[in-house]
Coordinates of C-alpha atoms in Angstrom, one line a residue:
X1 CA 4.8 25.1 -44.7
X2 CA 6.3 23.3 -41.6
X3 CA 5.2 26.2 -39.4
X4 CA 1.7 26.2 -41.0
X5 CA 1.4 22.5 -40.4
X6 CA 2.5 22.8 -36.7
X7 CA 0.0 25.6 -36.1
X8 CA -2.7 23.6 -37.8
X9 CA -2.0 20.6 -35.6
X10 CA -2.0 22.8 -32.5
X11 CA -5.3 24.3 -33.4
X12 CA -6.8 20.8 -34.1
X13 CA -5.5 19.6 -30.7
X14 CA -6.9 22.6 -28.9
X15 CA -10.2 22.2 -30.6
X16 CA -10.4 18.6 -29.6
X17 CA -9.6 19.4 -26.0
X18 CA -12.3 22.2 -26.1
X19 CA -14.8 19.8 -27.5
X20 CA -14.1 17.2 -24.9
X21 CA -14.3 19.8 -22.1
X22 CA -17.7 21.0 -23.5
X23 CA -19.1 17.6 -24.2
X24 CA -22.4 16.8 -22.5
X25 CA -21.5 14.2 -19.8
X26 CA -23.4 11.0 -19.2
X27 CA -21.9 9.6 -16.0
X28 CA -22.6 6.2 -14.5
X29 CA -21.7 5.3 -11.0
X30 CA -21.1 1.5 -11.1
X31 CA -21.2 -0.9 -8.2
X32 CA -21.5 -4.1 -10.0
X33 CA -18.9 -6.8 -10.8
X34 CA -16.7 -7.1 -13.8
X35 CA -19.3 -9.3 -15.7
X36 CA -22.5 -7.4 -15.3
X37 CA -21.2 -4.3 -17.0
X38 CA -21.1 -6.1 -20.3
X39 CA -24.9 -6.2 -20.3
X40 CA -25.1 -2.4 -20.7
X41 CA -24.5 0.0 -23.6
X42 CA -21.3 1.6 -22.4
X43 CA -21.0 3.4 -25.8
X44 CA -23.7 5.7 -24.5
X45 CA -21.6 6.9 -21.5
X46 CA -18.8 9.5 -21.2
X47 CA -17.7 8.4 -17.7
X48 CA -17.9 5.4 -15.4
X49 CA -17.2 5.9 -11.7
X50 CA -16.1 2.7 -10.0
X51 CA -17.9 2.6 -6.6
X52 CA -16.2 2.3 -4.2
X53 CA -12.7 2.4 -3.0
X54 CA -12.1 3.2 0.7
X55 CA -9.5 4.5 3.1
X56 CA -7.0 2.2 4.7
X57 CA -5.1 4.3 7.2
X58 CA -4.7 7.6 5.3
X59 CA -4.5 6.0 1.8
X60 CA -6.9 5.2 -0.9
X61 CA -7.2 1.4 -1.3
X62 CA -8.7 -1.1 -3.7
X63 CA -10.1 -3.6 -1.2
X64 CA -9.7 -7.0 -2.9
X65 CA -8.9 -8.9 -6.0
X66 CA -12.5 -8.8 -7.2
X67 CA -12.5 -5.0 -7.1
X68 CA -9.2 -4.9 -8.9
X69 CA -10.6 -7.1 -11.6
X70 CA -13.6 -5.0 -12.0
X71 CA -11.6 -1.8 -12.4
X72 CA -9.3 -3.3 -15.0
X73 CA -12.3 -4.5 -16.9
X74 CA -13.9 -1.0 -16.8
X75 CA -10.7 0.5 -18.2
X76 CA -10.7 -2.1 -20.9
X77 CA -14.1 -0.9 -22.1
X78 CA -12.3 2.0 -23.8
X79 CA -11.8 -0.4 -26.7
X80 CA -15.6 -0.3 -27.1
X81 CA -15.8 3.4 -26.3
X82 CA -12.6 5.4 -26.9
X83 CA -14.0 8.6 -25.4
X84 CA -14.9 6.8 -22.1
X85 CA -13.2 8.0 -18.9
X86 CA -13.0 5.7 -15.9
X87 CA -12.8 7.2 -12.4
X88 CA -12.0 5.6 -9.0
X89 CA -14.2 6.9 -6.2
X90 CA -13.8 7.2 -2.4
X91 CA -16.5 6.6 0.1
X92 CA -20.2 6.4 -0.6
X93 CA -22.9 6.2 2.1
X94 CA -21.3 4.5 5.0
X95 CA -17.9 4.3 3.3
X96 CA -16.2 7.4 4.7
X97 CA -16.1 7.0 8.4
X98 CA -12.4 8.0 8.8
X99 CA -12.6 10.9 6.3
X100 CA -13.1 13.7 8.8
X101 CA -10.1 12.7 10.8
X102 CA -7.8 11.8 7.9
X103 CA -8.5 14.9 5.9
X104 CA -8.1 17.2 8.9
X105 CA -4.3 17.2 8.7
X106 CA -1.7 18.1 6.0
X107 CA 0.0 14.8 6.6
X108 CA -3.3 12.9 6.0
X109 CA -4.2 14.8 2.9
X110 CA -0.7 14.5 1.4
X111 CA -0.6 10.7 2.0
X112 CA -4.1 10.3 0.5
X113 CA -3.3 12.4 -2.5
X114 CA 0.0 10.4 -3.2
X115 CA -1.9 7.1 -3.0
X116 CA -4.6 8.4 -5.4
X117 CA -2.0 9.3 -8.0
X118 CA -0.3 5.9 -7.6
X119 CA -3.6 4.0 -8.0
X120 CA -4.7 6.0 -11.0
X121 CA -1.4 5.3 -12.7
X122 CA -1.5 1.6 -11.8
X123 CA -5.0 1.1 -13.2
X124 CA -4.6 3.6 -16.0
X125 CA -7.7 5.3 -14.8
X126 CA -8.6 8.9 -15.6
X127 CA -9.7 10.6 -12.4
X128 CA -11.1 10.5 -8.9
X129 CA -14.5 11.2 -7.5
X130 CA -14.8 12.2 -3.8
X131 CA -18.0 10.8 -2.3
X132 CA -17.7 12.0 1.3
X133 CA -21.1 11.9 2.9
X134 CA -20.9 14.6 4.3
X135 CA -18.3 17.2 5.3
X136 CA -19.3 19.5 8.1
X137 CA -22.8 18.1 8.7
X138 CA -24.2 14.8 9.9
X139 CA -24.2 12.0 7.4
X140 CA -24.2 8.3 8.1
X141 CA -25.2 7.6 11.7
X142 CA -22.1 7.4 13.9
X143 CA -19.7 8.9 11.4
X144 CA -17.6 11.7 12.9
X145 CA -18.0 15.2 11.4
X146 CA -17.0 18.8 12.5
X147 CA -17.4 22.3 11.1
X148 CA -13.7 22.3 10.1
X149 CA -14.5 19.6 7.5
X150 CA -15.6 22.4 5.2
X151 CA -12.3 24.2 4.8
X152 CA -10.5 20.8 5.1
X153 CA -12.4 19.6 2.0
X154 CA -11.1 22.6 0.1
X155 CA -7.5 21.9 1.3
X156 CA -8.0 18.3 0.2
X157 CA -9.1 19.4 -3.3
X158 CA -6.1 21.8 -3.5
X159 CA -3.7 19.0 -2.5
X160 CA -5.1 16.6 -5.0
X161 CA -5.0 19.1 -7.9
X162 CA -1.4 20.0 -7.0
X163 CA -0.3 16.3 -7.1
X164 CA -2.5 15.2 -10.0
X165 CA -2.2 18.2 -12.2
X166 CA -4.8 18.8 -14.9
X167 CA -4.0 15.5 -16.6
X168 CA -6.3 13.7 -14.3
X169 CA -10.0 14.7 -13.7
X170 CA -11.4 15.4 -10.3
X171 CA -15.0 15.5 -9.2
X172 CA -17.1 15.1 -6.1
X173 CA -20.6 13.9 -5.2
X174 CA -22.6 16.7 -3.6
X175 CA -25.7 16.3 -1.5
X176 CA -28.7 17.7 -3.3
X177 CA -30.4 19.0 -0.2
X178 CA -30.3 22.6 1.2
X179 CA -28.3 21.9 4.3
X180 CA -25.4 20.3 2.4
X181 CA -25.5 23.0 -0.3
X182 CA -25.3 25.8 2.4
X183 CA -22.9 24.2 4.9
X184 CA -20.6 21.5 3.5
X185 CA -18.6 23.1 0.7
X186 CA -16.7 26.3 0.1
X187 CA -18.0 26.5 -3.4
X188 CA -16.1 29.5 -4.5
X189 CA -12.8 28.0 -3.5
X190 CA -13.3 24.3 -4.4
X191 CA -15.1 24.5 -7.8
X192 CA -12.3 26.2 -9.7
X193 CA -10.1 23.2 -9.0
X194 CA -12.7 20.6 -9.9
X195 CA -13.8 19.4 -13.3
X196 CA -17.4 18.9 -12.1
X197 CA -19.7 18.4 -9.1
X198 CA -22.2 15.6 -9.2
X199 CA -25.3 16.7 -7.5
X200 CA -27.1 13.8 -5.9
X201 CA -30.6 15.1 -6.6
X202 CA -32.1 11.8 -5.3
X203 CA -32.7 10.5 -1.8
X204 CA -34.3 13.8 -1.1
X205 CA -36.7 11.8 0.9
X206 CA -34.8 8.8 2.2
X207 CA -34.7 5.9 4.6
X208 CA -35.0 8.1 7.6
X209 CA -37.9 10.1 6.3
X210 CA -41.3 9.6 8.0
X211 CA -43.3 11.5 5.5
X212 CA -43.5 10.4 1.8
X213 CA -42.5 12.6 -1.1
X214 CA -40.6 12.5 -4.3
X215 CA -37.1 11.2 -3.7
X216 CA -35.8 12.5 -7.1
X217 CA -38.1 15.3 -8.4
X218 CA -37.0 17.7 -11.1
X219 CA -39.0 20.7 -9.6
X220 CA -40.1 21.8 -6.2
X221 CA -43.7 21.8 -5.1
X222 CA -45.5 23.8 -2.4
X223 CA -45.2 20.7 -0.2
X224 CA -41.6 19.8 -1.0
X225 CA -38.8 22.4 -1.5
X226 CA -36.0 19.9 -2.2
X227 CA -35.6 19.2 -5.9
X228 CA -33.1 19.1 -8.7
X229 CA -34.1 22.6 -9.8
X230 CA -33.8 23.9 -6.3
X231 CA -30.2 22.7 -6.0
X232 CA -29.3 24.1 -9.5
X233 CA -30.8 27.5 -8.7
X234 CA -28.9 27.7 -5.4
X235 CA -25.6 26.9 -7.1
X236 CA -26.3 29.4 -9.9
X237 CA -27.1 32.1 -7.4
X238 CA -23.7 31.8 -5.7
X239 CA -21.8 31.8 -9.0
X240 CA -20.9 28.1 -9.5
X241 CA -20.3 27.7 -13.3
X242 CA -23.3 25.8 -14.6
X243 CA -21.0 23.9 -17.0
X244 CA -19.5 22.2 -14.0
X245 CA -22.8 21.1 -12.5
X246 CA -24.0 17.5 -13.1
X247 CA -27.5 16.6 -12.0
X248 CA -28.5 13.2 -10.7
X249 CA -31.1 10.6 -11.7
X250 CA -32.0 7.5 -9.6
X251 CA -32.0 4.0 -11.1
X252 CA -34.0 2.7 -8.1
X253 CA -37.2 3.5 -6.2
X254 CA -38.0 3.8 -2.6
X255 CA -41.1 2.2 -0.9
X256 CA -43.0 3.4 2.2
X257 CA -45.6 1.3 4.1
X258 CA -48.4 2.2 6.4
X259 CA -49.3 5.1 4.2
X260 CA -52.9 6.4 4.4
X261 CA -55.0 6.6 1.3
X262 CA -54.9 10.4 1.1
X263 CA -53.6 12.2 -2.0
X264 CA -52.7 8.8 -3.4
X265 CA -50.1 8.4 -0.6
X266 CA -48.1 11.5 -1.5
X267 CA -46.9 13.7 1.4
X268 CA -48.4 11.4 4.0
X269 CA -46.8 9.8 7.1
X270 CA -45.4 6.3 6.7
X271 CA -42.5 4.0 7.4
X272 CA -39.7 3.4 5.0
X273 CA -39.8 -0.2 3.8
X274 CA -37.2 -0.9 1.1
X275 CA -35.5 0.2 -2.1
X276 CA -36.3 -1.4 -5.5
X277 CA -33.8 -1.4 -8.4
X278 CA -35.4 -0.2 -11.6
X279 CA -34.5 -3.5 -13.3
X280 CA -36.7 -5.3 -10.8
X281 CA -39.5 -2.7 -10.4
X282 CA -41.9 -4.3 -12.8
X283 CA -41.5 -7.6 -11.1
X284 CA -42.1 -6.0 -7.7
X285 CA -45.2 -4.3 -8.8
X286 CA -46.6 -7.4 -10.5
X287 CA -45.9 -9.4 -7.3
X288 CA -47.7 -6.8 -5.2
X289 CA -51.1 -6.3 -6.9
X290 CA -52.9 -3.1 -6.5
X291 CA -50.3 -0.5 -7.5
X292 CA -51.6 2.5 -9.5
X293 CA -49.2 4.8 -11.4
X294 CA -49.4 8.6 -11.1
X295 CA -47.6 11.6 -12.6
X296 CA -46.9 14.8 -10.7
X297 CA -47.2 17.6 -13.3
X298 CA -45.5 20.1 -11.0
X299 CA -42.6 18.0 -9.8
X300 CA -42.2 16.2 -13.2
X301 CA -42.0 13.0 -11.2
X302 CA -43.8 9.6 -11.3
X303 CA -45.0 7.8 -8.2
X304 CA -47.2 4.8 -7.4
X305 CA -49.7 4.0 -4.7
X306 CA -51.2 0.7 -3.5
X307 CA -54.3 1.6 -1.6
X308 CA -55.1 -2.0 -0.5
X309 CA -51.6 -2.5 1.0
X310 CA -51.0 1.2 1.8
X311 CA -47.7 1.2 0.0
X312 CA -46.1 4.3 -1.7
X313 CA -43.4 4.1 -4.3
X314 CA -41.3 7.0 -5.6
X315 CA -38.8 6.6 -8.5
X316 CA -37.5 7.8 -11.8
X317 CA -38.8 6.5 -15.1
X318 CA -37.9 7.0 -18.8
X319 CA -40.0 10.2 -19.0
X320 CA -38.6 11.8 -15.8
X321 CA -35.0 11.1 -16.7
X322 CA -35.6 12.4 -20.3
X323 CA -37.0 15.6 -18.8
X324 CA -34.0 15.9 -16.5
X325 CA -31.6 15.5 -19.4
X326 CA -33.5 18.1 -21.4
X327 CA -33.4 20.4 -18.4
X328 CA -29.6 20.0 -18.1
X329 CA -29.2 20.8 -21.8
X330 CA -31.5 23.8 -21.8
X331 CA -29.8 25.3 -18.7
X332 CA -26.3 24.8 -19.9
X333 CA -25.3 22.2 -17.3
X334 CA -22.4 19.9 -17.8
X335 CA -24.4 16.7 -17.9
X336 CA -26.4 14.1 -16.0
X337 CA -25.2 11.2 -13.8
X338 CA -27.0 8.4 -12.0
X339 CA -26.7 5.8 -9.3
X340 CA -26.2 3.2 -10.4
X341 CA -25.8 1.4 -13.8
X342 CA -26.2 -2.1 -12.6
X343 CA -29.7 -1.3 -11.4
X344 CA -30.9 -0.4 -14.9
X345 CA -32.6 -2.8 -17.3
X346 CA -29.8 -4.7 -19.1
X347 CA -29.6 -4.6 -22.9
X348 CA -31.9 -6.9 -24.8
X349 CA -34.4 -6.7 -22.0
X350 CA -32.6 -9.4 -20.0
X351 CA -34.3 -8.1 -16.8
X352 CA -36.3 -9.6 -14.1
X353 CA -40.0 -10.1 -14.4
X354 CA -40.7 -9.1 -18.0
X355 CA -41.4 -11.1 -21.1
X356 CA -38.8 -10.7 -23.8
X357 CA -41.2 -9.2 -26.3
X358 CA -42.1 -6.3 -24.0
X359 CA -38.6 -4.8 -24.1
X360 CA -39.4 -1.7 -21.9
X361 CA -37.0 1.2 -22.2
X362 CA -33.9 1.3 -20.0
X363 CA -33.2 4.5 -18.2
X364 CA -29.7 5.0 -19.8
X365 CA -31.3 4.5 -23.2
X366 CA -33.9 7.2 -22.3
X367 CA -31.1 9.6 -21.1
X368 CA -29.0 9.0 -24.2
X369 CA -31.9 9.5 -26.6
X370 CA -32.9 12.8 -24.9
X371 CA -29.4 14.0 -24.9
X372 CA -29.2 13.4 -28.7
X373 CA -32.5 15.1 -29.3
X374 CA -31.5 18.1 -27.3
X375 CA -28.3 18.7 -29.4

């Protein structure tokens, strides 16, 4: 009987681990403070990635007391959501200038890895997300890079997995565009050591783009190759396990100005003007009269155009993120992530520029609903 009980407990434990590993992930990057997170339904998340920690010398560092307070509060949210995992993250756009140099040596990688383990233990966090933008190709203007970053990234992942073991999770943020996919990562060597790769299938047109387009489309069009599906198909073609692939949604839009009234502003020359958080998008549109909303049936993406002011807006909405979530489910992907939670509509419609009775749907709510319906 004792042997039977032991075997039963082992089977139950194994099945629990298997279920956790195969759970559809809903991952929020979070760059807000320790208070704003309480306005959001964290019960609908599987992961929160604190954004960002940075390098100090060759070690991962929490920069100040406010960051420390936020991380501790994120970890405390496990009381509301016991399945929640909290990651620390390195880098972000403009946040990884010394990465190429530090990770080019065994000494640098070892020191970094040891510091990661110490911080994860200190904060009782569950893992690390590497957001190096980008290894082996040009990223943020002025940030050093070299072809050797590609194998060095693999060596960094190997070192981290050796020191962290499999008790901590390890992921990275992958550029969603072709040049990154082809040149930045040794996918066959790195992915076996990673829990998942978060494909940033947004900013596919960005602040340096002089032609408009969909910045976060699900599918490619004849005018625009870069898309979520294009990245997924590439990764599938080279043997990356689809269960380790997480696709990205954008909780913000991008606006171009000086865009001619041709094709409702889509695929036209223009000048990048600004980003708009989803939580403030309704207010922005109301304060800039003349916007009309459109839907691209091929890209599965919304956009707006203001003919009077020659403004073009590309973004995700509840329908597009629902379709991305359904796509992830249908194609056996590991889940969906987004940048970033504090730009969503807060719970109870406590958002800017909307009457309380309107209660428009938040993007996290739409993702969660779609994930449940796709079960």
